[in-house]
Amino acid sequence: REYVEAMRALWTQEEASYDGEFVSFGPSWAYPKPAAHIPLIIGAGGGPKTFAWIAAHADGWMTTPTQQGISGQIEALKRAWADAGREGAPEIRILIAFKPDPDELMAWAAAGATELIWGVPDRAPDEVLASLDRLAGRLGLG
């Protein structure tokens, strides 16, 4: 938490300082400042403690590649978000490591997923582009 608070101070204050248990620095300047708010997205397994922390300190959640029961976990995060008095909704990024299932994709969208993320192979650029073309075809985008 302290690292997040310290970084946000550097990003948003003309002259920032921070004094915590794990992070401490005197008057400091960091440039260039971000042009817009930098969202803090926590990548972790979904559980009550994680969701409470995200609701209190972050802007959203990114699943793990093998996460199960994502739609239900999105609902649990939304409840934690509301319980923390947060307005709006958290960003939900789903990291996918398997062949996409159109019905599951639609269920995630309905539950509130804001972004889907697929890894690309560690290969030559032409092979990566071919992989992306195949994925686009599976999703009906190509």
PDB file of C-alpha atoms in Angstrom:
ATOM      1  CA  ARG A   1       0.000   0.000   0.000  1.00  0.00           C
ATOM      2  CA  GLU A   2       2.754   2.455   0.906  1.00  0.00           C
ATOM      3  CA  TYR A   3       4.521   2.018  -2.422  1.00  0.00           C
ATOM      4  CA  VAL A   4       1.277   2.815  -4.229  1.00  0.00           C
ATOM      5  CA  GLU A   5       0.682   5.907  -2.093  1.00  0.00           C
ATOM      6  CA  ALA A   6       4.279   7.072  -2.570  1.00  0.00           C
ATOM      7  CA  MET A   7       4.141   6.669  -6.349  1.00  0.00           C
ATOM      8  CA  ARG A   8       0.808   8.462  -6.554  1.00  0.00           C
ATOM      9  CA  ALA A   9       2.290  11.336  -4.537  1.00  0.00           C
ATOM     10  CA  LEU A  10       5.213  11.591  -6.973  1.00  0.00           C
ATOM     11  CA  TRP A  11       2.888  11.473  -9.966  1.00  0.00           C
ATOM     12  CA  THR A  12       0.416  14.081  -8.698  1.00  0.00           C
ATOM     13  CA  GLN A  13       2.229  16.540  -6.412  1.00  0.00           C
ATOM     14  CA  GLU A  14       4.601  19.261  -7.548  1.00  0.00           C
ATOM     15  CA  GLU A  15       6.823  18.535  -4.549  1.00  0.00           C
ATOM     16  CA  ALA A  16       6.165  15.162  -2.960  1.00  0.00           C
ATOM     17  CA  SER A  17       7.314  13.626   0.289  1.00  0.00           C
ATOM     18  CA  TYR A  18       6.268  10.456   2.036  1.00  0.00           C
ATOM     19  CA  ASP A  19       6.928   8.978   5.458  1.00  0.00           C
ATOM     20  CA  GLY A  20       5.732   5.443   6.068  1.00  0.00           C
ATOM     21  CA  GLU A  21       6.962   2.273   7.703  1.00  0.00           C
ATOM     22  CA  PHE A  22       8.432   0.841   4.481  1.00  0.00           C
ATOM     23  CA  VAL A  23       8.765   3.897   2.233  1.00  0.00           C
ATOM     24  CA  SER A  24      10.188   7.224   3.257  1.00  0.00           C
ATOM     25  CA  PHE A  25      11.554  10.167   1.285  1.00  0.00           C
ATOM     26  CA  GLY A  26      11.831  13.894   1.787  1.00  0.00           C
ATOM     27  CA  PRO A  27      10.876  16.633  -0.661  1.00  0.00           C
ATOM     28  CA  SER A  28      11.241  15.146  -4.135  1.00  0.00           C
ATOM     29  CA  TRP A  29      10.324  16.039  -7.682  1.00  0.00           C
ATOM     30  CA  ALA A  30       9.428  13.631 -10.472  1.00  0.00           C
ATOM     31  CA  TYR A  31       8.982  14.680 -14.090  1.00  0.00           C
ATOM     32  CA  PRO A  32       7.331  14.371 -16.476  1.00  0.00           C
ATOM     33  CA  LYS A  33       4.039  14.025 -14.640  1.00  0.00           C
ATOM     34  CA  PRO A  34       1.531  11.610 -16.176  1.00  0.00           C
ATOM     35  CA  ALA A  35      -0.935  13.372 -18.460  1.00  0.00           C
ATOM     36  CA  ALA A  36      -3.813  11.410 -16.907  1.00  0.00           C
ATOM     37  CA  HIS A  37      -4.544   9.215 -13.911  1.00  0.00           C
ATOM     38  CA  ILE A  38      -2.549   5.971 -14.059  1.00  0.00           C
ATOM     39  CA  PRO A  39      -4.882   3.132 -13.110  1.00  0.00           C
ATOM     40  CA  LEU A  40      -3.596   0.654 -10.566  1.00  0.00           C
ATOM     41  CA  ILE A  41      -4.691  -2.804 -11.665  1.00  0.00           C
ATOM     42  CA  ILE A  42      -3.866  -5.647  -9.274  1.00  0.00           C
ATOM     43  CA  GLY A  43      -3.086  -9.009 -10.855  1.00  0.00           C
ATOM     44  CA  ALA A  44      -3.972 -11.721  -8.353  1.00  0.00           C
ATOM     45  CA  GLY A  45      -6.226 -14.652  -7.621  1.00  0.00           C
ATOM     46  CA  GLY A  46      -9.725 -13.611  -6.647  1.00  0.00           C
ATOM     47  CA  GLY A  47     -10.650 -13.842  -3.004  1.00  0.00           C
ATOM     48  CA  PRO A  48     -12.273 -11.750  -0.275  1.00  0.00           C
ATOM     49  CA  LYS A  49      -9.016 -10.258   1.103  1.00  0.00           C
ATOM     50  CA  THR A  50      -7.723  -9.417  -2.362  1.00  0.00           C
ATOM     51  CA  PHE A  51     -11.001  -7.824  -3.381  1.00  0.00           C
ATOM     52  CA  ALA A  52     -11.212  -5.784  -0.169  1.00  0.00           C
ATOM     53  CA  TRP A  53      -7.667  -4.477  -0.795  1.00  0.00           C
ATOM     54  CA  ILE A  54      -8.438  -3.654  -4.424  1.00  0.00           C
ATOM     55  CA  ALA A  55     -11.641  -1.860  -3.407  1.00  0.00           C
ATOM     56  CA  ALA A  56      -9.760   0.202  -0.818  1.00  0.00           C
ATOM     57  CA  HIS A  57      -6.594   1.044  -2.773  1.00  0.00           C
ATOM     58  CA  ALA A  58      -6.717   0.212  -6.477  1.00  0.00           C
ATOM     59  CA  ASP A  59      -8.652   0.801  -9.665  1.00  0.00           C
ATOM     60  CA  GLY A  60      -9.244  -2.749 -10.785  1.00  0.00           C
ATOM     61  CA  TRP A  61      -8.329  -6.409 -11.002  1.00  0.00           C
ATOM     62  CA  MET A  62      -6.545  -8.606 -13.531  1.00  0.00           C
ATOM     63  CA  THR A  63      -7.205 -12.315 -13.247  1.00  0.00           C
ATOM     64  CA  THR A  64      -4.593 -15.035 -13.339  1.00  0.00           C
ATOM     65  CA  PRO A  65      -4.384 -17.056 -16.604  1.00  0.00           C
ATOM     66  CA  THR A  66      -6.034 -20.129 -15.085  1.00  0.00           C
ATOM     67  CA  GLN A  67      -8.705 -18.351 -13.032  1.00  0.00           C
ATOM     68  CA  GLN A  68     -11.985 -20.251 -12.686  1.00  0.00           C
ATOM     69  CA  GLY A  69     -15.430 -18.864 -11.869  1.00  0.00           C
ATOM     70  CA  ILE A  70     -14.585 -15.402 -13.162  1.00  0.00           C
ATOM     71  CA  SER A  71     -18.160 -14.134 -13.541  1.00  0.00           C
ATOM     72  CA  GLY A  72     -18.908 -14.890  -9.881  1.00  0.00           C
ATOM     73  CA  GLN A  73     -15.657 -13.305  -8.785  1.00  0.00           C
ATOM     74  CA  ILE A  74     -16.441 -10.152 -10.747  1.00  0.00           C
ATOM     75  CA  GLU A  75     -19.693  -9.922  -8.787  1.00  0.00           C
ATOM     76  CA  ALA A  76     -17.786 -10.413  -5.509  1.00  0.00           C
ATOM     77  CA  LEU A  77     -15.389  -7.609  -6.424  1.00  0.00           C
ATOM     78  CA  LYS A  78     -18.297  -5.316  -7.296  1.00  0.00           C
ATOM     79  CA  ARG A  79     -19.806  -6.012  -3.851  1.00  0.00           C
ATOM     80  CA  ALA A  80     -16.470  -5.239  -2.155  1.00  0.00           C
ATOM     81  CA  TRP A  81     -16.260  -2.071  -4.258  1.00  0.00           C
ATOM     82  CA  ALA A  82     -19.702  -0.928  -3.115  1.00  0.00           C
ATOM     83  CA  ASP A  83     -18.977  -1.923   0.503  1.00  0.00           C
ATOM     84  CA  ALA A  84     -15.868   0.289   0.389  1.00  0.00           C
ATOM     85  CA  GLY A  85     -18.030   3.225  -0.700  1.00  0.00           C
ATOM     86  CA  ARG A  86     -16.461   3.429  -4.150  1.00  0.00           C
ATOM     87  CA  GLU A  87     -18.413   5.003  -6.981  1.00  0.00           C
ATOM     88  CA  GLY A  88     -18.576   3.517 -10.461  1.00  0.00           C
ATOM     89  CA  ALA A  89     -17.158   0.077 -11.112  1.00  0.00           C
ATOM     90  CA  PRO A  90     -13.703  -1.476 -10.970  1.00  0.00           C
ATOM     91  CA  GLU A  91     -11.779  -2.198 -14.144  1.00  0.00           C
ATOM     92  CA  ILE A  92     -11.750  -5.927 -14.827  1.00  0.00           C
ATOM     93  CA  ARG A  93      -9.012  -7.324 -17.060  1.00  0.00           C
ATOM     94  CA  ILE A  94      -9.122 -11.016 -17.861  1.00  0.00           C
ATOM     95  CA  LEU A  95      -5.851 -12.707 -18.749  1.00  0.00           C
ATOM     96  CA  ILE A  96      -6.614 -15.606 -21.079  1.00  0.00           C
ATOM     97  CA  ALA A  97      -4.349 -18.605 -21.631  1.00  0.00           C
ATOM     98  CA  PHE A  98      -6.720 -20.937 -23.494  1.00  0.00           C
ATOM     99  CA  LYS A  99      -8.848 -21.153 -26.632  1.00  0.00           C
ATOM    100  CA  PRO A 100     -11.592 -18.528 -26.363  1.00  0.00           C
ATOM    101  CA  ASP A 101     -15.144 -19.731 -25.784  1.00  0.00           C
ATOM    102  CA  PRO A 102     -17.610 -17.189 -27.264  1.00  0.00           C
ATOM    103  CA  ASP A 103     -20.296 -17.930 -24.632  1.00  0.00           C
ATOM    104  CA  GLU A 104     -17.835 -17.389 -21.794  1.00  0.00           C
ATOM    105  CA  LEU A 105     -16.587 -14.177 -23.397  1.00  0.00           C
ATOM    106  CA  MET A 106     -20.157 -12.886 -23.558  1.00  0.00           C
ATOM    107  CA  ALA A 107     -20.777 -13.865 -19.917  1.00  0.00           C
ATOM    108  CA  TRP A 108     -17.663 -11.970 -18.819  1.00  0.00           C
ATOM    109  CA  ALA A 109     -18.738  -8.913 -20.791  1.00  0.00           C
ATOM    110  CA  ALA A 110     -22.185  -9.054 -19.189  1.00  0.00           C
ATOM    111  CA  ALA A 111     -20.589  -9.370 -15.729  1.00  0.00           C
ATOM    112  CA  GLY A 112     -18.495  -6.240 -16.292  1.00  0.00           C
ATOM    113  CA  ALA A 113     -15.171  -7.277 -17.836  1.00  0.00           C
ATOM    114  CA  THR A 114     -13.532  -4.215 -19.363  1.00  0.00           C
ATOM    115  CA  GLU A 115     -10.589  -5.816 -21.161  1.00  0.00           C
ATOM    116  CA  LEU A 116      -9.459  -9.236 -22.371  1.00  0.00           C
ATOM    117  CA  ILE A 117      -5.739  -9.948 -22.605  1.00  0.00           C
ATOM    118  CA  TRP A 118      -4.108 -12.748 -24.590  1.00  0.00           C
ATOM    119  CA  GLY A 119      -0.429 -13.490 -24.493  1.00  0.00           C
ATOM    120  CA  VAL A 120       1.464 -13.797 -27.745  1.00  0.00           C
ATOM    121  CA  PRO A 121       4.086 -16.416 -28.543  1.00  0.00           C
ATOM    122  CA  ASP A 122       7.724 -15.569 -27.964  1.00  0.00           C
ATOM    123  CA  ARG A 123       8.540 -15.863 -31.658  1.00  0.00           C
ATOM    124  CA  ALA A 124       9.613 -13.848 -34.678  1.00  0.00           C
ATOM    125  CA  PRO A 125       7.330 -10.905 -35.566  1.00  0.00           C
ATOM    126  CA  ASP A 126       5.776 -12.681 -38.571  1.00  0.00           C
ATOM    127  CA  GLU A 127       4.818 -15.661 -36.377  1.00  0.00           C
ATOM    128  CA  VAL A 128       3.313 -13.359 -33.738  1.00  0.00           C
ATOM    129  CA  LEU A 129       1.257 -11.573 -36.401  1.00  0.00           C
ATOM    130  CA  ALA A 130       0.064 -14.923 -37.784  1.00  0.00           C
ATOM    131  CA  SER A 131      -0.967 -15.969 -34.263  1.00  0.00           C
ATOM    132  CA  LEU A 132      -2.912 -12.728 -33.811  1.00  0.00           C
ATOM    133  CA  ASP A 133      -4.617 -13.246 -37.186  1.00  0.00           C
ATOM    134  CA  ARG A 134      -5.728 -16.743 -36.110  1.00  0.00           C
ATOM    135  CA  LEU A 135      -7.047 -15.374 -32.810  1.00  0.00           C
ATOM    136  CA  ALA A 136      -8.935 -12.596 -34.602  1.00  0.00           C
ATOM    137  CA  GLY A 137     -10.513 -15.231 -36.858  1.00  0.00           C
ATOM    138  CA  ARG A 138     -11.636 -17.304 -33.865  1.00  0.00           C
ATOM    139  CA  LEU A 139     -13.229 -14.217 -32.362  1.00  0.00           C
ATOM    140  CA  GLY A 140     -14.930 -13.249 -35.609  1.00  0.00           C
ATOM    141  CA  LEU A 141     -12.802 -10.128 -35.950  1.00  0.00           C
ATOM    142  CA  GLY A 142     -10.766 -11.065 -39.021  1.00  0.00           C
TER     143      GLY A 142
END
